[in-house]
Amino acid sequence: MPRVPFRSRYLPAAVAVLMLTGGTVALGSGAAVAAADAAPGQLSIVSLSNRPDLLTAGDALLEVKLPAGVKPEEVRVDLAGRDVTASFARRPDGRFYGRVEGLELGTTVVAARAGGRGARLPLTNHPRGGPVFSGPQIQPWVCTTQAAGLGEPQDAQCNGNTTYTFTYKDTVTGRFTSYDPDDPPPAARVATTTTDTGVTVPYIVRDERGTLDRGIYDIAVLFDPSKPFEPWAPQPGWNGKLGFKFGAACNPGHTQGAAVSPLDDMMLSRGFAVAVSSANVFGNVCNHVVAAESVMMVKERLVERYGEIRYTIGSGCSGGSEAQNTIAENYPGLLDGILPTCTFADAWTPALLDKFDCPLFNRYFNTVSPHLWAVEQQRAAVLGGAASSAICAEAGYAFAAATWDPSTGCGLDAEAVYERETNPGGVRCTLQDYNANALGHRPDGFGNGVNDHVGLEWGRKALDDGVILAEQFVDLNEKIGGFDIDFEHQAERTAGDVAGITHMYRTGQLTYGENLAKVPSIDARSDDTYDFHSNVHRDILRARMVRSVGNHDSQAYWTETNAGAFGAPVFTATRSFEAMDRWLAAIEADTSADPLEVKVVRNKPADVSDQCFTAGEPVDSGAACETAYTDNILPRQVAGMPLSGDVLKCQLEPLRRDDYSVTFTDEQWSRLQAAFPAGVCDFSKPSVGFRKPVAGAAWLSLASGPGGTPLPAAPVSTAFGGKSGAAGGTAGSPTAQRLPATGLLTAVPLLAVAMLLGAGAARRRGR
């Protein structure tokens, strides 16, 4: 069977029509566009650091847009009656803005006045420790601020000190080494680097470490400690771009944990800032809504202290790919381009299709009916190929239990954790309980179960292909059983909770694919090493995107001929990063009013396409990668589920004897009927509870409860005095910002763009 990306193996016979999200278009740089430039004769106020209703940690970078004839010295700015005018000034870029601090929790109003004219903007400040839109926070929560060098936790949200440390690139060792500004090393030991803007600076990096959203974050940037660094006057070593790194794994953790290292030479040497957070390591916090919230808060901090961001590139392997894909899909605007590796479409897909199913097959093959399955090729055919068989062989109960067993610990002491008999009120350490803000709870208080095996004909493709016998098929389906809500084996098939399954789709827990058309993605990988990161998972993601928008033009799949751990790229990581940088720079320079998804495709570099690589260099033919690319599908796909792998609970159809190419004895048929009393899966129909994610181009808040509510349009400033009418519109008007983005790809309705273009008021920060 041919393999993607070199053949269109997974394109459906009838490709859906491309669905462009109407009414949005990219504007230039700027953290948060909350209003158009001031209408003639009017002032307006814009929050640059974030949406004005999603601000955090008590500060905000605000711009006062001045109409013609108003001088900066005439302007007075107050915050809830407190004069903060001294925080504002005409900055080197000609704009009038500043950072206000000391915002109280809740909503306060900032007002700017010049003569008899003015504007007001409500600012809503959320706690430094969160939450903002992720809903009630997981409890209990173990602080790790001391281990991170941030001192004792200051409160129950694990807030700690903020520290600043320096490192330098040593010319002798070539390594990052601690740098003391008060006792620096000899100048000859400090390397220099030339950024992608052509600026040569000492290779000294400042690492700011602090706490946000109950995570420990780091922001690293080239930094001369002898010089100031302000958001309106950043040092020349920073090119205005951001690399955001995501950590691996997926665990329902109850601890602050640690982040990945921000000392990334590939990014820093080119002038990128690098941001990380322990809340953006799915191995600590496997919850994409919290991860998105954390990214937003860290980027807000960066804008307020370092300056506005041109664009943000995400990167990360395994759980890091899960985070990138789900954030790009469900919280558009936070990541402008992504570099997922060791790819999974989201955290749930491998948890459902690998970790939950494999222990069932291991038990059945090795304990229940080993006498029927002595031939390894027959086992492999049921599981989806040799790679899938190897995966299940390594995936014992203990590995899967870290996701599904409520008694595994999740970083807590044993006495705090659920145990069915001895501690039924303890913390349940499962993925569904951890994400109950989105999925809701069952009547017994447990998180809604979303696994469902009812009607699945395990091994159906292997039977149809003549690889397994009728008796094997019948025995498998009548004896494999399922797991109950406590991950204990039961004779009955696992049945999911429809409410939870409906919320899974509604809240985008399974990456749908529509918004990925607006985010450039380069997925570089080597061949899988027969673990959970099998090659089929990148095929699953592509199948969802093609299903949703009719193409995969925003993606490029790069495949290396060599093998690497978890399928991670060995030779092409730097090449893909540089290509993504060129791609986003081209989109940034595209000032047309076309929808973002159109700009993404139009500005895709000519050398960025599905390609095969040998030793890091592209080869003309994909044949070498065809040979190296291990082919597999997963057990539920052998059972008939489409490649998209996102049918959580199938609709059923009657069991019919003439649907099979094999002949069953009457006794076998009677047993098969008993195994499927309600019928078998009809995969020509959508899943029970299926629907498109509800938020679409908006962001979803879980503060209101399971299923979530899309955020309303952001508040905008309103004018008073002088000419009547709002400066740039009122909340919900055509110029109200829709996306709380902090980067390049902020979207506003098309009508607003027409107004901006017509007024000649659109401003862009130069590359």
PDB file of N, CA and C in Angstrom, residues 131-137 287-291 293 331 434-440 503-504 506-509 694-695 699-711:
ATOM      1  N   PRO A 131      -7.561  31.380  36.687  1.00  0.00           N
ATOM      2  CA  PRO A 131      -7.792  31.137  35.268  1.00  0.00           C
ATOM      3  C   PRO A 131      -8.359  32.373  34.574  1.00  0.00           C
ATOM      4  N   VAL A 132      -8.409  32.284  33.238  1.00  0.00           N
ATOM      5  CA  VAL A 132      -9.044  33.327  32.441  1.00  0.00           C
ATOM      6  C   VAL A 132     -10.252  32.736  31.727  1.00  0.00           C
ATOM      7  N   PHE A 133     -10.027  31.743  30.873  1.00  0.00           N
ATOM      8  CA  PHE A 133     -11.156  31.122  30.162  1.00  0.00           C
ATOM      9  C   PHE A 133     -11.153  29.595  30.269  1.00  0.00           C
ATOM     10  N   SER A 134     -10.234  29.023  31.053  1.00  0.00           N
ATOM     11  CA  SER A 134     -10.132  27.561  31.117  1.00  0.00           C
ATOM     12  C   SER A 134     -11.062  26.933  32.136  1.00  0.00           C
ATOM     13  N   GLY A 135     -11.761  27.747  32.933  1.00  0.00           N
ATOM     14  CA  GLY A 135     -12.697  27.205  33.903  1.00  0.00           C
ATOM     15  C   GLY A 135     -12.038  26.904  35.236  1.00  0.00           C
ATOM     16  N   PRO A 136     -12.777  26.328  36.186  1.00  0.00           N
ATOM     17  CA  PRO A 136     -12.230  26.047  37.522  1.00  0.00           C
ATOM     18  C   PRO A 136     -10.940  25.234  37.437  1.00  0.00           C
ATOM     19  N   GLN A 137      -9.951  25.616  38.229  1.00  0.00           N
ATOM     20  CA  GLN A 137      -8.647  24.982  38.136  1.00  0.00           C
ATOM     21  C   GLN A 137      -8.602  23.650  38.874  1.00  0.00           C
ATOM     22  N   ASN A 287      -4.090  19.326  28.869  1.00  0.00           N
ATOM     23  CA  ASN A 287      -5.354  20.033  28.717  1.00  0.00           C
ATOM     24  C   ASN A 287      -5.095  21.190  27.764  1.00  0.00           C
ATOM     25  N   HIS A 288      -5.630  21.121  26.540  1.00  0.00           N
ATOM     26  CA  HIS A 288      -5.256  22.115  25.531  1.00  0.00           C
ATOM     27  C   HIS A 288      -5.847  23.495  25.827  1.00  0.00           C
ATOM     28  N   VAL A 289      -6.931  23.578  26.592  1.00  0.00           N
ATOM     29  CA  VAL A 289      -7.496  24.885  26.915  1.00  0.00           C
ATOM     30  C   VAL A 289      -6.582  25.616  27.897  1.00  0.00           C
ATOM     31  N   VAL A 290      -6.093  24.901  28.901  1.00  0.00           N
ATOM     32  CA  VAL A 290      -5.121  25.497  29.818  1.00  0.00           C
ATOM     33  C   VAL A 290      -3.846  25.868  29.064  1.00  0.00           C
ATOM     34  N   ALA A 291      -3.417  25.005  28.145  1.00  0.00           N
ATOM     35  CA  ALA A 291      -2.205  25.289  27.370  1.00  0.00           C
ATOM     36  C   ALA A 291      -2.368  26.565  26.557  1.00  0.00           C
ATOM     37  N   GLU A 293      -4.426  29.059  27.186  1.00  0.00           N
ATOM     38  CA  GLU A 293      -4.478  30.157  28.149  1.00  0.00           C
ATOM     39  C   GLU A 293      -3.077  30.546  28.604  1.00  0.00           C
ATOM     40  N   TYR A 331      -7.766  27.923  19.177  1.00  0.00           N
ATOM     41  CA  TYR A 331      -7.455  29.270  19.662  1.00  0.00           C
ATOM     42  C   TYR A 331      -6.603  29.993  18.624  1.00  0.00           C
ATOM     43  N   TYR A 434      -9.649  14.873  34.207  1.00  0.00           N
ATOM     44  CA  TYR A 434      -8.778  16.037  34.134  1.00  0.00           C
ATOM     45  C   TYR A 434      -9.359  17.107  33.220  1.00  0.00           C
ATOM     46  N   ASN A 435     -10.128  16.695  32.244  1.00  0.00           N
ATOM     47  CA  ASN A 435     -10.732  17.621  31.286  1.00  0.00           C
ATOM     48  C   ASN A 435     -12.239  17.747  31.488  1.00  0.00           C
ATOM     49  N   ALA A 436     -12.683  17.538  32.715  1.00  0.00           N
ATOM     50  CA  ALA A 436     -14.116  17.581  33.004  1.00  0.00           C
ATOM     51  C   ALA A 436     -14.712  18.974  32.833  1.00  0.00           C
ATOM     52  N   ASN A 437     -13.904  20.028  32.888  1.00  0.00           N
ATOM     53  CA  ASN A 437     -14.443  21.361  32.599  1.00  0.00           C
ATOM     54  C   ASN A 437     -15.053  21.403  31.209  1.00  0.00           C
ATOM     55  N   ALA A 438     -14.463  20.670  30.288  1.00  0.00           N
ATOM     56  CA  ALA A 438     -14.986  20.618  28.928  1.00  0.00           C
ATOM     57  C   ALA A 438     -16.030  19.520  28.762  1.00  0.00           C
ATOM     58  N   LEU A 439     -15.797  18.367  29.370  1.00  0.00           N
ATOM     59  CA  LEU A 439     -16.615  17.177  29.093  1.00  0.00           C
ATOM     60  C   LEU A 439     -17.794  17.003  30.032  1.00  0.00           C
ATOM     61  N   GLY A 440     -17.737  17.584  31.226  1.00  0.00           N
ATOM     62  CA  GLY A 440     -18.810  17.405  32.185  1.00  0.00           C
ATOM     63  C   GLY A 440     -18.667  16.128  32.999  1.00  0.00           C
ATOM     64  N   HIS A 503     -19.697  16.776  24.008  1.00  0.00           N
ATOM     65  CA  HIS A 503     -18.815  17.873  24.424  1.00  0.00           C
ATOM     66  C   HIS A 503     -17.412  17.725  23.832  1.00  0.00           C
ATOM     67  N   MET A 504     -16.976  16.482  23.608  1.00  0.00           N
ATOM     68  CA  MET A 504     -15.675  16.279  22.969  1.00  0.00           C
ATOM     69  C   MET A 504     -15.630  16.997  21.631  1.00  0.00           C
ATOM     70  N   ARG A 506     -17.860  19.332  20.531  1.00  0.00           N
ATOM     71  CA  ARG A 506     -18.218  20.742  20.680  1.00  0.00           C
ATOM     72  C   ARG A 506     -17.017  21.591  21.086  1.00  0.00           C
ATOM     73  N   THR A 507     -16.177  21.063  21.972  1.00  0.00           N
ATOM     74  CA  THR A 507     -15.055  21.836  22.498  1.00  0.00           C
ATOM     75  C   THR A 507     -13.756  21.609  21.739  1.00  0.00           C
ATOM     76  N   GLY A 508     -13.790  20.879  20.641  1.00  0.00           N
ATOM     77  CA  GLY A 508     -12.602  20.712  19.819  1.00  0.00           C
ATOM     78  C   GLY A 508     -11.528  19.841  20.435  1.00  0.00           C
ATOM     79  N   GLN A 509     -11.891  18.922  21.335  1.00  0.00           N
ATOM     80  CA  GLN A 509     -10.884  18.038  21.924  1.00  0.00           C
ATOM     81  C   GLN A 509     -10.217  17.181  20.858  1.00  0.00           C
ATOM     82  N   VAL A 694     -17.818  24.334  18.340  1.00  0.00           N
ATOM     83  CA  VAL A 694     -18.768  25.436  18.397  1.00  0.00           C
ATOM     84  C   VAL A 694     -18.104  26.790  18.222  1.00  0.00           C
ATOM     85  N   ALA A 695     -16.843  26.919  18.629  1.00  0.00           N
ATOM     86  CA  ALA A 695     -16.230  28.245  18.654  1.00  0.00           C
ATOM     87  C   ALA A 695     -15.901  28.767  17.263  1.00  0.00           C
ATOM     88  N   TRP A 699     -12.918  32.191  20.286  1.00  0.00           N
ATOM     89  CA  TRP A 699     -12.300  31.342  21.299  1.00  0.00           C
ATOM     90  C   TRP A 699     -13.384  30.858  22.253  1.00  0.00           C
ATOM     91  N   LEU A 700     -13.169  29.665  22.798  1.00  0.00           N
ATOM     92  CA  LEU A 700     -14.150  29.053  23.681  1.00  0.00           C
ATOM     93  C   LEU A 700     -13.728  29.233  25.131  1.00  0.00           C
ATOM     94  N   SER A 701     -14.656  29.686  25.946  1.00  0.00           N
ATOM     95  CA  SER A 701     -14.432  29.778  27.379  1.00  0.00           C
ATOM     96  C   SER A 701     -15.186  28.659  28.078  1.00  0.00           C
ATOM     97  N   LEU A 702     -14.517  28.012  29.021  1.00  0.00           N
ATOM     98  CA  LEU A 702     -15.150  26.967  29.820  1.00  0.00           C
ATOM     99  C   LEU A 702     -15.581  27.481  31.187  1.00  0.00           C
ATOM    100  N   ALA A 703     -15.496  28.785  31.379  1.00  0.00           N
ATOM    101  CA  ALA A 703     -15.887  29.355  32.667  1.00  0.00           C
ATOM    102  C   ALA A 703     -17.358  29.144  32.965  1.00  0.00           C
ATOM    103  N   SER A 704     -18.172  29.016  31.906  1.00  0.00           N
ATOM    104  CA  SER A 704     -19.613  28.871  32.090  1.00  0.00           C
ATOM    105  C   SER A 704     -20.044  27.424  32.275  1.00  0.00           C
ATOM    106  N   GLY A 705     -19.100  26.471  32.163  1.00  0.00           N
ATOM    107  CA  GLY A 705     -19.447  25.082  32.373  1.00  0.00           C
ATOM    108  C   GLY A 705     -19.135  24.215  31.179  1.00  0.00           C
ATOM    109  N   PRO A 706     -19.369  22.897  31.285  1.00  0.00           N
ATOM    110  CA  PRO A 706     -19.046  21.945  30.224  1.00  0.00           C
ATOM    111  C   PRO A 706     -19.676  22.333  28.885  1.00  0.00           C
ATOM    112  N   GLY A 707     -18.937  22.093  27.828  1.00  0.00           N
ATOM    113  CA  GLY A 707     -19.398  22.479  26.502  1.00  0.00           C
ATOM    114  C   GLY A 707     -18.925  23.855  26.105  1.00  0.00           C
ATOM    115  N   GLY A 708     -18.772  24.752  27.092  1.00  0.00           N
ATOM    116  CA  GLY A 708     -18.192  26.055  26.843  1.00  0.00           C
ATOM    117  C   GLY A 708     -19.085  27.030  26.117  1.00  0.00           C
ATOM    118  N   THR A 709     -18.627  28.274  26.069  1.00  0.00           N
ATOM    119  CA  THR A 709     -19.325  29.360  25.395  1.00  0.00           C
ATOM    120  C   THR A 709     -18.312  30.188  24.623  1.00  0.00           C
ATOM    121  N   PRO A 710     -18.562  30.488  23.350  1.00  0.00           N
ATOM    122  CA  PRO A 710     -17.622  31.331  22.606  1.00  0.00           C
ATOM    123  C   PRO A 710     -17.513  32.711  23.241  1.00  0.00           C
ATOM    124  N   LEU A 711     -16.302  33.230  23.287  1.00  0.00           N
ATOM    125  CA  LEU A 711     -16.113  34.574  23.821  1.00  0.00           C
ATOM    126  C   LEU A 711     -16.811  35.589  22.931  1.00  0.00           C
TER     127      LEU A 711
END
